[in-house]
Short mmCIF file of C-alpha atoms in Angstrom, two decimals:
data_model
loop_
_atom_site.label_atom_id
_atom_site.label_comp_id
_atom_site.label_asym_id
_atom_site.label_seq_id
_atom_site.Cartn_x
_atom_site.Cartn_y
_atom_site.Cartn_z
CA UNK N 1 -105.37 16.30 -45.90
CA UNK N 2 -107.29 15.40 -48.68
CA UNK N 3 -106.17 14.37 -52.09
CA UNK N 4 -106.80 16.47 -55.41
CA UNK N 5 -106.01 16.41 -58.82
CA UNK N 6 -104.27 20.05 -59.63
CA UNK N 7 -101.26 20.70 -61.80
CA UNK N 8 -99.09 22.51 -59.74
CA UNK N 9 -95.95 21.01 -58.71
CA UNK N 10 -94.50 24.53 -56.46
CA UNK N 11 -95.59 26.99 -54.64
CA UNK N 12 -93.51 29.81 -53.31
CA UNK N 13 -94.55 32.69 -50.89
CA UNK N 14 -91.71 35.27 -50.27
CA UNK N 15 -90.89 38.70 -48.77
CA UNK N 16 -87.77 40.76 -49.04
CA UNK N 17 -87.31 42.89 -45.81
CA UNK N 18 -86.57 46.88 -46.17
CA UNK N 19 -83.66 46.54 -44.10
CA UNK N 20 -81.47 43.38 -44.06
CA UNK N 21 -80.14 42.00 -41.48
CA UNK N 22 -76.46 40.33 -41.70
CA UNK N 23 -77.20 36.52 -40.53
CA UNK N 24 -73.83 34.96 -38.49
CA UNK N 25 -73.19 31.25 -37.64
CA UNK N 26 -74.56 31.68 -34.08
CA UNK N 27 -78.16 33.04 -35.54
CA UNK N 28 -79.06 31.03 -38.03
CA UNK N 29 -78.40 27.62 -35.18
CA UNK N 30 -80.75 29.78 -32.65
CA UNK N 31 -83.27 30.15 -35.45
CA UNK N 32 -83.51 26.79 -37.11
CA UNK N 33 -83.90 25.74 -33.41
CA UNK N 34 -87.36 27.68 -33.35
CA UNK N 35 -88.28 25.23 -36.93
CA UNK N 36 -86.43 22.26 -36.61
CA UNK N 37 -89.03 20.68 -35.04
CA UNK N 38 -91.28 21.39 -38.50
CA UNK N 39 -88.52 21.93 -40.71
CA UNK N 40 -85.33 19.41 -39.12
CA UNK N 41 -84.07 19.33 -42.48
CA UNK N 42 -80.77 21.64 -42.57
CA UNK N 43 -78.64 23.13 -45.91
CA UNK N 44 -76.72 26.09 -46.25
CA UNK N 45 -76.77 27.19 -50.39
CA UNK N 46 -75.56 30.39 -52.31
CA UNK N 47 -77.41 34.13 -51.71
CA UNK N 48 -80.62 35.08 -54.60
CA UNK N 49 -79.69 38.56 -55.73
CA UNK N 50 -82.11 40.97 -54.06
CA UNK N 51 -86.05 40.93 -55.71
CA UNK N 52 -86.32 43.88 -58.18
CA UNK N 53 -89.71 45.84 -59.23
CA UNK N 54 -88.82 46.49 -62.49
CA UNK N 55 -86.24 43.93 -63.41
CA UNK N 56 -85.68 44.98 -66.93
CA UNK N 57 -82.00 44.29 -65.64
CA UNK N 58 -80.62 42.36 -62.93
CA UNK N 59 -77.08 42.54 -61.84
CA UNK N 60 -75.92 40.73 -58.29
CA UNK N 61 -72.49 41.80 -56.83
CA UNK N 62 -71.53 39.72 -53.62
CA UNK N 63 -68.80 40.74 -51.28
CA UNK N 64 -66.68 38.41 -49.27
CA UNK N 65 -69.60 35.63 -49.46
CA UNK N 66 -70.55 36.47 -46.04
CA UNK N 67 -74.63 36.40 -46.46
CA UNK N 68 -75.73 32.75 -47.42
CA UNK N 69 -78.97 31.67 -48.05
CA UNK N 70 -80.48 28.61 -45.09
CA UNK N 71 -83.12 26.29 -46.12
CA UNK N 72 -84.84 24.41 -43.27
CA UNK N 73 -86.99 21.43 -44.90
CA UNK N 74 -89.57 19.31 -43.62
CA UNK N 75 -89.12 15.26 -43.12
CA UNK N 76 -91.28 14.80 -46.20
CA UNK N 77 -89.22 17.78 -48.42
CA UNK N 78 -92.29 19.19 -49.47
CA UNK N 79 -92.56 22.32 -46.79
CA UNK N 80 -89.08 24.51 -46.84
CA UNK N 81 -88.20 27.66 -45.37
CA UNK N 82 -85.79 29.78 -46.47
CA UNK N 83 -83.99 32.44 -44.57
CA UNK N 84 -81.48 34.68 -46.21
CA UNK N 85 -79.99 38.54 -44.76
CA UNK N 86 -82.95 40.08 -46.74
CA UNK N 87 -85.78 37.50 -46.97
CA UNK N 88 -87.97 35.07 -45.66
CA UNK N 89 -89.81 32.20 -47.95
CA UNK N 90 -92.40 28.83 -47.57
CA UNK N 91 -92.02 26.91 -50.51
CA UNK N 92 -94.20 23.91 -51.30
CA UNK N 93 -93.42 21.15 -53.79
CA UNK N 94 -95.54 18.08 -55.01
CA UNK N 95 -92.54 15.71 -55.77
CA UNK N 96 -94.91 13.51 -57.25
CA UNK N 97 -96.46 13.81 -61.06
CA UNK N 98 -99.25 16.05 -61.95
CA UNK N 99 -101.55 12.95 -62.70
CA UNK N 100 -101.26 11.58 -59.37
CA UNK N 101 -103.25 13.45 -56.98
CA UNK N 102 -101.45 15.58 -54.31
CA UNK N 103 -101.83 16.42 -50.65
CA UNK N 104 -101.82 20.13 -51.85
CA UNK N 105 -102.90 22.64 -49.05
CA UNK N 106 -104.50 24.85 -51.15
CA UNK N 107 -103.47 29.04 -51.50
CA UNK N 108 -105.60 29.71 -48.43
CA UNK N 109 -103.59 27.45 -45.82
CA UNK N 110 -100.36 27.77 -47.27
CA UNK N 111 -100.80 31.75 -47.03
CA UNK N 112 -101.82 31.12 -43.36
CA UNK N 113 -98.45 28.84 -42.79
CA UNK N 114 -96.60 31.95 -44.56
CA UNK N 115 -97.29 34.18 -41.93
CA UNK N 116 -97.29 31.77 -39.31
CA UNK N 117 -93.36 31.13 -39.80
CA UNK N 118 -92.44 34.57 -41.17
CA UNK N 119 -93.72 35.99 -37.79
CA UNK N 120 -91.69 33.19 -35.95
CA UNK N 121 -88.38 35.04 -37.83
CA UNK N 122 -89.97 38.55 -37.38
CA UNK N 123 -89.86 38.18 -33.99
CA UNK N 124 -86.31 37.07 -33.50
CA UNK N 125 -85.62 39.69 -35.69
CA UNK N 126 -87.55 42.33 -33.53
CA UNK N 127 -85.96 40.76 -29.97
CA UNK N 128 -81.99 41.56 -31.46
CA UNK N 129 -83.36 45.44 -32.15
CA UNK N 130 -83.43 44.22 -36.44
CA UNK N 131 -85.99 45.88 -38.52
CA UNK N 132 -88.90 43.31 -40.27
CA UNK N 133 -90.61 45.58 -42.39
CA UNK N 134 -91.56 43.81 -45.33
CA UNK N 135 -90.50 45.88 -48.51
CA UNK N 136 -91.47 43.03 -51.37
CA UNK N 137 -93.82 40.43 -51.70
CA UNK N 138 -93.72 37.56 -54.55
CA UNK N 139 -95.57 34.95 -54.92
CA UNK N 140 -95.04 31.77 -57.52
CA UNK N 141 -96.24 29.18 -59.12
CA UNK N 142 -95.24 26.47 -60.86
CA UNK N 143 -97.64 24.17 -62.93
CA UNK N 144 -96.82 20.65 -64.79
CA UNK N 145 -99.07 19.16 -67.61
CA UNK N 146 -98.26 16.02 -69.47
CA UNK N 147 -98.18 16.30 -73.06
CA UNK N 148 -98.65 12.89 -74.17
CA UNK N 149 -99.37 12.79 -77.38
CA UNK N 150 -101.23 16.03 -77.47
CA UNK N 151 -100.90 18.83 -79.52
CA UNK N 152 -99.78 22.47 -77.03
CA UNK N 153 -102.70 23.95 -78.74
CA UNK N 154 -104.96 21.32 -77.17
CA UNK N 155 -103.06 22.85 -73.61
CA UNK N 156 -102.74 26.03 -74.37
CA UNK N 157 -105.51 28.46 -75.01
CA UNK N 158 -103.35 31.00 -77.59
CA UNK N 159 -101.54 29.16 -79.37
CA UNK N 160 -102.54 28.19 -82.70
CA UNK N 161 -100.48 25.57 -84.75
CA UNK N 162 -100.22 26.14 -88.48
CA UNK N 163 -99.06 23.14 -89.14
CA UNK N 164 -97.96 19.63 -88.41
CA UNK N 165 -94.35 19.74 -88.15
CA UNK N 166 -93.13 18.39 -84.51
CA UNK N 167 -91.73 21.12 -81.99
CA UNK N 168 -88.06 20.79 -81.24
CA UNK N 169 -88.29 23.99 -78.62
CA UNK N 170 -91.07 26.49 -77.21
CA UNK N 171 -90.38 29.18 -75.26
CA UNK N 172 -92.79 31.36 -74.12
CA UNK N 173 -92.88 34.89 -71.30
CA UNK N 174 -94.78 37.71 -70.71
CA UNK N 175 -94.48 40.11 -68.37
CA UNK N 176 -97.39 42.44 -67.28
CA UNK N 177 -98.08 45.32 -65.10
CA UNK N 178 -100.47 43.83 -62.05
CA UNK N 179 -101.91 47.60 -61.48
CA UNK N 180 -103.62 48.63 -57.66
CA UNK N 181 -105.93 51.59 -58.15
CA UNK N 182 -105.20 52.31 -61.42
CA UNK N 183 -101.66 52.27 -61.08
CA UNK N 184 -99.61 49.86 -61.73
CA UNK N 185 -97.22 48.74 -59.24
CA UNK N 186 -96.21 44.89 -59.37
CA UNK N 187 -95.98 42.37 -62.19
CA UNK N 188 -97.05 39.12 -63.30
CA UNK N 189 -94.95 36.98 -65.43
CA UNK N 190 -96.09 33.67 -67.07
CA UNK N 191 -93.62 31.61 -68.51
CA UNK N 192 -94.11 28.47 -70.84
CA UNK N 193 -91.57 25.80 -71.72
CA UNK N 194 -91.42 22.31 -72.71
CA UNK N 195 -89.08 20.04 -70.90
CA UNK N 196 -89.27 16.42 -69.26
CA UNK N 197 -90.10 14.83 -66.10
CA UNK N 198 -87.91 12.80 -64.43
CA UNK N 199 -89.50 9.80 -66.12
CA UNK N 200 -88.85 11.04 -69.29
CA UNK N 201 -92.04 12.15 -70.52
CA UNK N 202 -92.75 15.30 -72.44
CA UNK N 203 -94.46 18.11 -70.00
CA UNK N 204 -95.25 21.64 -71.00
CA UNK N 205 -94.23 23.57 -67.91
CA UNK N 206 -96.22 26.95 -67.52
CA UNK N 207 -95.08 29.43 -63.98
CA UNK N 208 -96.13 31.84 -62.87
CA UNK N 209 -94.11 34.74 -60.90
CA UNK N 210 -95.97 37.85 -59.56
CA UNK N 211 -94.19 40.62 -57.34
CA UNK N 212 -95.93 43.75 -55.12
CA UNK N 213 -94.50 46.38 -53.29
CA UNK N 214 -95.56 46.56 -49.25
CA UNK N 215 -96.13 49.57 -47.78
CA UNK N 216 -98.98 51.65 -46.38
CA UNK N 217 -101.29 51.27 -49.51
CA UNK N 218 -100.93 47.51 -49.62
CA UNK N 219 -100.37 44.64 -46.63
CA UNK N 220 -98.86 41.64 -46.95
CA UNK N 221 -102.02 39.66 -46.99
CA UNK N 222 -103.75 41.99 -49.10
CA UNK N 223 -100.88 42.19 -51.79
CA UNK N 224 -100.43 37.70 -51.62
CA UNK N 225 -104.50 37.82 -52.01
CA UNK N 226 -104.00 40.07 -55.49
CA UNK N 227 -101.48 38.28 -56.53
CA UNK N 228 -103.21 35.00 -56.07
CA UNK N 229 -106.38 36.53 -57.79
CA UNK N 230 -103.78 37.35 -60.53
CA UNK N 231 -102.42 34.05 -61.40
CA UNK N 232 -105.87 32.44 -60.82
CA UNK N 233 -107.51 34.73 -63.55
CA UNK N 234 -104.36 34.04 -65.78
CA UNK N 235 -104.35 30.50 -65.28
CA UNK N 236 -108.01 30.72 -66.97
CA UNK N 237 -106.55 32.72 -69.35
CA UNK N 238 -103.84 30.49 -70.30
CA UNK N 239 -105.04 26.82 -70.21
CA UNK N 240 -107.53 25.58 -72.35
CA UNK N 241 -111.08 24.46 -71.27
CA UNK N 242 -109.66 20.68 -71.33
CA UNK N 243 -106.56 20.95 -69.00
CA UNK N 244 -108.90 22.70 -66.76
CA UNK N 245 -111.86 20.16 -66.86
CA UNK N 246 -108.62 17.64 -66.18
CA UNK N 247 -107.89 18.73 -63.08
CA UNK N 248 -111.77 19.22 -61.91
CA UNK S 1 -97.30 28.72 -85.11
CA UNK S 2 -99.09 31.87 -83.92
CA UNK S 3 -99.28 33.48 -81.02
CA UNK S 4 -102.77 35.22 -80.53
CA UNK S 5 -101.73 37.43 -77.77
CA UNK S 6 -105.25 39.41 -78.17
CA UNK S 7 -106.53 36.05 -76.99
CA UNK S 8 -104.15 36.14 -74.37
CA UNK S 9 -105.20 38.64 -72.56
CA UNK S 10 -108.71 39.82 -74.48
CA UNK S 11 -109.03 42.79 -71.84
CA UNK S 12 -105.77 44.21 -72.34
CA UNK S 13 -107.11 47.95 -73.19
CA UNK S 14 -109.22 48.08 -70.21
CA UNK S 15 -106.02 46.48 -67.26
CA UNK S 16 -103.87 48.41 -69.63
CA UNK S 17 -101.22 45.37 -69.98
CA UNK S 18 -98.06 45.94 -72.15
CA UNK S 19 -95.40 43.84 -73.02
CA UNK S 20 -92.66 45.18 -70.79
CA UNK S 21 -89.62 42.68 -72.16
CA UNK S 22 -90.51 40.87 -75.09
CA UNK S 23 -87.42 39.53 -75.93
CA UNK S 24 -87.53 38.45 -72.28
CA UNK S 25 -85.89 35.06 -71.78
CA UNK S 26 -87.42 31.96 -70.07
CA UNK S 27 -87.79 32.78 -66.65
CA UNK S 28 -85.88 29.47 -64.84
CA UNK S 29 -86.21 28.09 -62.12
CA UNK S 30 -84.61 30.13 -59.28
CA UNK S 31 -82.07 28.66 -56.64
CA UNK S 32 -84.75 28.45 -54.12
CA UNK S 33 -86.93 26.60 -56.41
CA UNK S 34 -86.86 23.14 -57.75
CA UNK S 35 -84.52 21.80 -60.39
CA UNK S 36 -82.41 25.13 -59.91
CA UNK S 37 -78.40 24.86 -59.90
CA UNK S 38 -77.63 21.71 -61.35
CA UNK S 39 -78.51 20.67 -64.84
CA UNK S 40 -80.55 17.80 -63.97
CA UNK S 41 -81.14 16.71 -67.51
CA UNK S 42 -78.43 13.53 -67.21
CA UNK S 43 -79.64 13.12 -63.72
CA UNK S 44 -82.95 12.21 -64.90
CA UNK S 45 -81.68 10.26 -67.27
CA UNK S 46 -80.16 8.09 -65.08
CA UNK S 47 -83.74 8.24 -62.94
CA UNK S 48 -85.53 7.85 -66.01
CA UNK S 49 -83.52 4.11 -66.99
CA UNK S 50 -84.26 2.94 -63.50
CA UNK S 51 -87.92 3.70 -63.90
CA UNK S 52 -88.16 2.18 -67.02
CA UNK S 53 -87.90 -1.41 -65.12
CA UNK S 54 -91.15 -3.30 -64.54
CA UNK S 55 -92.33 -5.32 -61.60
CA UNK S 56 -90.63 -8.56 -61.55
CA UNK S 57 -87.82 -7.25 -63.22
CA UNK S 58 -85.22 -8.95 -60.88
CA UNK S 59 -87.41 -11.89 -59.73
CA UNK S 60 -90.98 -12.84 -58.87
CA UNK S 61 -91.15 -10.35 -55.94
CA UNK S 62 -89.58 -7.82 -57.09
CA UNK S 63 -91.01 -4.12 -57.81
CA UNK S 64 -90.46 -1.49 -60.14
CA UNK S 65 -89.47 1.74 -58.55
CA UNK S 66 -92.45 4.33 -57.50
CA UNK S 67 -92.25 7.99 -59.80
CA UNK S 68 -92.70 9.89 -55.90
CA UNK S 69 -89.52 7.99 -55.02
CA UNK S 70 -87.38 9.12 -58.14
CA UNK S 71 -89.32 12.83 -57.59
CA UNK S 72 -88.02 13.13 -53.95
CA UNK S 73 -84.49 11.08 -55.00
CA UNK S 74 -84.15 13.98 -57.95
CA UNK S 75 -85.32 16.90 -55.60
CA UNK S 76 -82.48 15.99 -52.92
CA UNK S 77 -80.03 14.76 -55.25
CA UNK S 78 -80.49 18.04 -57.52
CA UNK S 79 -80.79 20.18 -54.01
CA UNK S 80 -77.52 18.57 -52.38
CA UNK S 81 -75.52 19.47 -55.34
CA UNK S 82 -76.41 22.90 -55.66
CA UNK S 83 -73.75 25.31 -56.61
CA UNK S 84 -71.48 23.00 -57.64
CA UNK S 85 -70.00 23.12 -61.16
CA UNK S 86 -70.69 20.18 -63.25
CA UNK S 87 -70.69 17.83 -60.18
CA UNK S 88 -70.00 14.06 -60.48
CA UNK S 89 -73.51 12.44 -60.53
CA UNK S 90 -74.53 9.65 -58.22
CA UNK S 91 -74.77 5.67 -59.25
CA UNK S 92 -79.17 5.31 -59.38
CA UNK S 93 -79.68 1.90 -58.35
CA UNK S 94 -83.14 0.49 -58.23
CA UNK S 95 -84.13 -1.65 -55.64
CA UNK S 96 -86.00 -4.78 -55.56
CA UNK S 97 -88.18 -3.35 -53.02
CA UNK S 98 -88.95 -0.83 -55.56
CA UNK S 99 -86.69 2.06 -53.92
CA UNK S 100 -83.94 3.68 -55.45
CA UNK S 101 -80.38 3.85 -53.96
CA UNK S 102 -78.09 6.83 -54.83
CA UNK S 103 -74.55 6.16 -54.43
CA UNK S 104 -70.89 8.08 -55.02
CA UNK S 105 -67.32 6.27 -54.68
CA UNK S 106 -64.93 8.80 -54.95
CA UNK S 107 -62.99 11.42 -53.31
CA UNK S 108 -61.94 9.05 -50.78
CA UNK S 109 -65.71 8.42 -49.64
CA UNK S 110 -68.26 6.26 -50.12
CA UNK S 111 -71.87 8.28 -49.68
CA UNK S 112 -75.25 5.61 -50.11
CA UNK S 113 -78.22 6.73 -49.53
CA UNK S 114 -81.16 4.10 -49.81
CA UNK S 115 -84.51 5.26 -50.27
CA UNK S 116 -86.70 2.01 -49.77
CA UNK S 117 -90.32 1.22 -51.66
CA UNK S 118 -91.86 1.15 -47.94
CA UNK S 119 -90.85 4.68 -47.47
CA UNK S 120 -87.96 4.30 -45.06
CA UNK S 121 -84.26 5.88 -45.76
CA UNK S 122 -81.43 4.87 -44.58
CA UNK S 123 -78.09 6.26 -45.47
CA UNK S 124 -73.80 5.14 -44.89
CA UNK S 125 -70.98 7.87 -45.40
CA UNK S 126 -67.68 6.25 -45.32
CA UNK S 127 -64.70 8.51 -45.00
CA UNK S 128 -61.73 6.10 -46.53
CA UNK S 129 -59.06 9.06 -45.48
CA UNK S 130 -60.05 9.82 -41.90
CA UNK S 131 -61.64 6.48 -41.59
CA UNK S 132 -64.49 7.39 -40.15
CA UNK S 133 -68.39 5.62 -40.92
CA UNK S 134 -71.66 6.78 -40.12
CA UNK S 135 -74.83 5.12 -40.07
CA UNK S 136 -78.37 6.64 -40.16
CA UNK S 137 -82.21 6.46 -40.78
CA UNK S 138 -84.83 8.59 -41.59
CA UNK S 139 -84.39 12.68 -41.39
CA UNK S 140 -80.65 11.92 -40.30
CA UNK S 141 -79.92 9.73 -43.80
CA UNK S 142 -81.19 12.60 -45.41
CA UNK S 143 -79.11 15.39 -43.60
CA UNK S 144 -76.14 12.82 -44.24
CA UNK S 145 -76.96 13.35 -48.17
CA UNK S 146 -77.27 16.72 -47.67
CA UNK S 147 -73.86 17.55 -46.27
CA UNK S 148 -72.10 14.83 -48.00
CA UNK S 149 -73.33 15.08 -51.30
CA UNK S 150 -70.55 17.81 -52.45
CA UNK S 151 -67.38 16.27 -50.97
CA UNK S 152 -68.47 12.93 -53.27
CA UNK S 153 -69.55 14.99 -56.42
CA UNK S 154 -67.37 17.69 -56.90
CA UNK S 155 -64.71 17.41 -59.13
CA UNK S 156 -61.48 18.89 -57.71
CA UNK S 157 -60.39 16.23 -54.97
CA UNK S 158 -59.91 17.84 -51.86
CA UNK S 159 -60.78 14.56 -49.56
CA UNK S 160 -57.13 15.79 -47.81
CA UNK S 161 -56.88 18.31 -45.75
CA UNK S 162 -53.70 19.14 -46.87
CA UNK S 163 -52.70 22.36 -47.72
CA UNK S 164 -51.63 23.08 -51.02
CA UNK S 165 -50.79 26.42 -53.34
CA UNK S 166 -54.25 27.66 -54.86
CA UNK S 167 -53.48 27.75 -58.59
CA UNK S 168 -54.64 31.09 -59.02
CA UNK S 169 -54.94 33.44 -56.13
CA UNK S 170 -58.24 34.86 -55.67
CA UNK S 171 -58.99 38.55 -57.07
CA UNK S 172 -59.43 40.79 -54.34
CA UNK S 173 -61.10 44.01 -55.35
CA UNK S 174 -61.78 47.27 -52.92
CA UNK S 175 -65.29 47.87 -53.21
#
């Protein structure tokens, strides 16, 4: 895989199923068995609350803890799966800094490595008599840029500093309708913060988090693809011409 | 500052985008993501110190640890320890190979996990109560860190299996 200079540092493709299905000891061994030899890594970790549409408020009651959340890693931590009751999700993570160039797939083969293990746990889903119709797709994106000793409105294509006075905090979303035919269906949100690296050094931290409803208007593929043409367009949008010549 | 959000998103009237929440908070990381769970602020700290060292900084030969070492050693630290309230971070020790080793005394265990400059892992979990030691490289160090990690960290000692009367007894609620 070749080596290229991009700021992201995560990538996650995920869809909640219409109907979930209650995961018990016994299934989750017979499934990581079908990705340990990808994924051997192995942890068990707390639920996500169920993906919303319109999350203008998000409340998560769990009963009796019984539906956990499985994460099945590869050697190198940078592929995971995660299986919960409801969902399926490929993450991928740089674990390395933005200026050091990454052995990042690109969208295109990490969407095809999506649906290459989601139809692995479709399948076992189908052969119990389980239901794997996708109801929710998200997709996200997180990017890293080192500040230095740069200004955010040298990073940042709308924001305009008035004055000279050193940031202590910036906090930045915005949510927006992502519309299909006119209508608008799924969102994109774009977050900015500042925080640091584990070195220490200052890095403005922009994601991005875009979700789509599946159904007969819009497939899987189709609603990852407008999504990804989404953030892509918004990623012009949002970084300046120099963090983009950067990364060329 | 000012923030131009015509230049945001200069075709707004034509996609028809709206500000749906504002006064929306920071979206963080979620728990499937990276750097969710734990506030890993101190832990990088403690990365940060041992990255600070420079080559030769204990002896001739010796090399200052790698920043993809300290990312994976915060990923799986931060990842092991999720869920757990204000968990006991590990010891960072840098290596003169230019690894990092992540170690916990406590709880009646002893959890290292060394993750060497040439790449390699290897990991010891030492159960002082049951007396029981395990050894491992590789995917199997890791997997040791991974299911060891909160018996070390966490902060009410239950190394015992002993059973004892919960302080509180748990709510139970009809749904």
């Amino acid at each position: 895989m070749a080596l290229i200079r991009s700021p992201v540092q995560e990538v996650a493709f995920t869809v909640q199923r219409r109907t979930p299905a209650p995961l018990h000891a016994l299934d989750v061994a017979h499934i990581h068995g079908l990705y340990a030899e990808r994924y051997p890594l192995f942890q068990q970790l707390d639920p996500l609350p169920p993906m919303q549409l319109h999350p203008t408020m998000e409340a998560f009651i769990e009963f009796g803890g019984q539906n956990l959340r499985y994460w099945f890693a590869s050697e190198d931590s940078k592929f995971l799966c995660q299986l919960q009751h409801d969902r399926f999700g490929l993450n991928w993570r740089r674990l390395a800094p933005s200026t050091v160039p990454a052995d990042y797939p690109g969208y295109a083969d990490l969407v095809e490595r999506f649906m290459r293990e989601l139809e692995v746990a479709d399948n076992w889903l189908v052969s119990r008599g389980s239901d794997a119709v996708p109801a929710i797709a998200e997709l996200y994106y997180m990017n890293a840029v080192e500040l230095g000793d740069r200004r955010i409105s040298r990073l940042l294509r709308f924001f305009t500093p008035v004055d000279k006075r050193p940031l202590s905090n910036f906090q930045f979303t915005l949510r927006s309708p992502l519309p299909l035919e006119g209508e608008a269906l799924g969102f994109l949100e774009t977050a900015c913060h500042i925080g640091a690296d584990v070195r220490g050094l200052p890095v403005l931290f922009v994601s991005f988090i875009s979700r789509m409803p599946i159904g007969e208007s819009l497939s899987l593929n189709a609603a990852f693809d407008l999504m990804h043409d989404a953030v892509s367009e918004n990623v012009r949008i949002v970084f300046t011409e120099e963090v983009l010549e950067s990364f060329k | 500052m000012i923030i131009d959000l015509a230049t945001l998103y200069p075709t707004a009237a034509a996609v028809e985008q709206r500000l749906l929440r504002s006064n929306a908070p920071v979206a963080k990381p979620k728990a499937g993501q990276a750097g969710a769970g734990v506030d890993t602020s101190l832990l990088k700290e403690k990365i940060s110190a041992a990255l600070a060292l420079r080559d030769g900084w204990n002896g001739p030969r010796s090399l200052a640890p790698s920043a993809e070492i300290a990312y994976r050693v915060e990923y799986l630290v931060t990842s092991a320890l999720q869920g757990l309230e204000s968990p006991h971070l590990p010891f960072i020790v840098p290596m003169s190979c230019g690894g990092l080793q992540v170690e916990w005394h406590r709880n009646g265990a002893d959890l290292e996990v060394a993750f060497l400059g040439s790449g390699e892992i290897s990991g010891l979990f030492e159960d002082r109560v049951a007396g029981g030691e395990i050894e491992s490289e590789g995917t199997e160090a890791i997997d040791l860190l991974l299911r060891n990690a909160r018996r070390v960290a966490q902060k009410t000692d239950n190394a015992r299996d002993v059973p004892r009367p919960a302080p509180h007894q748990p709510v139970t609620v009809a749904a």
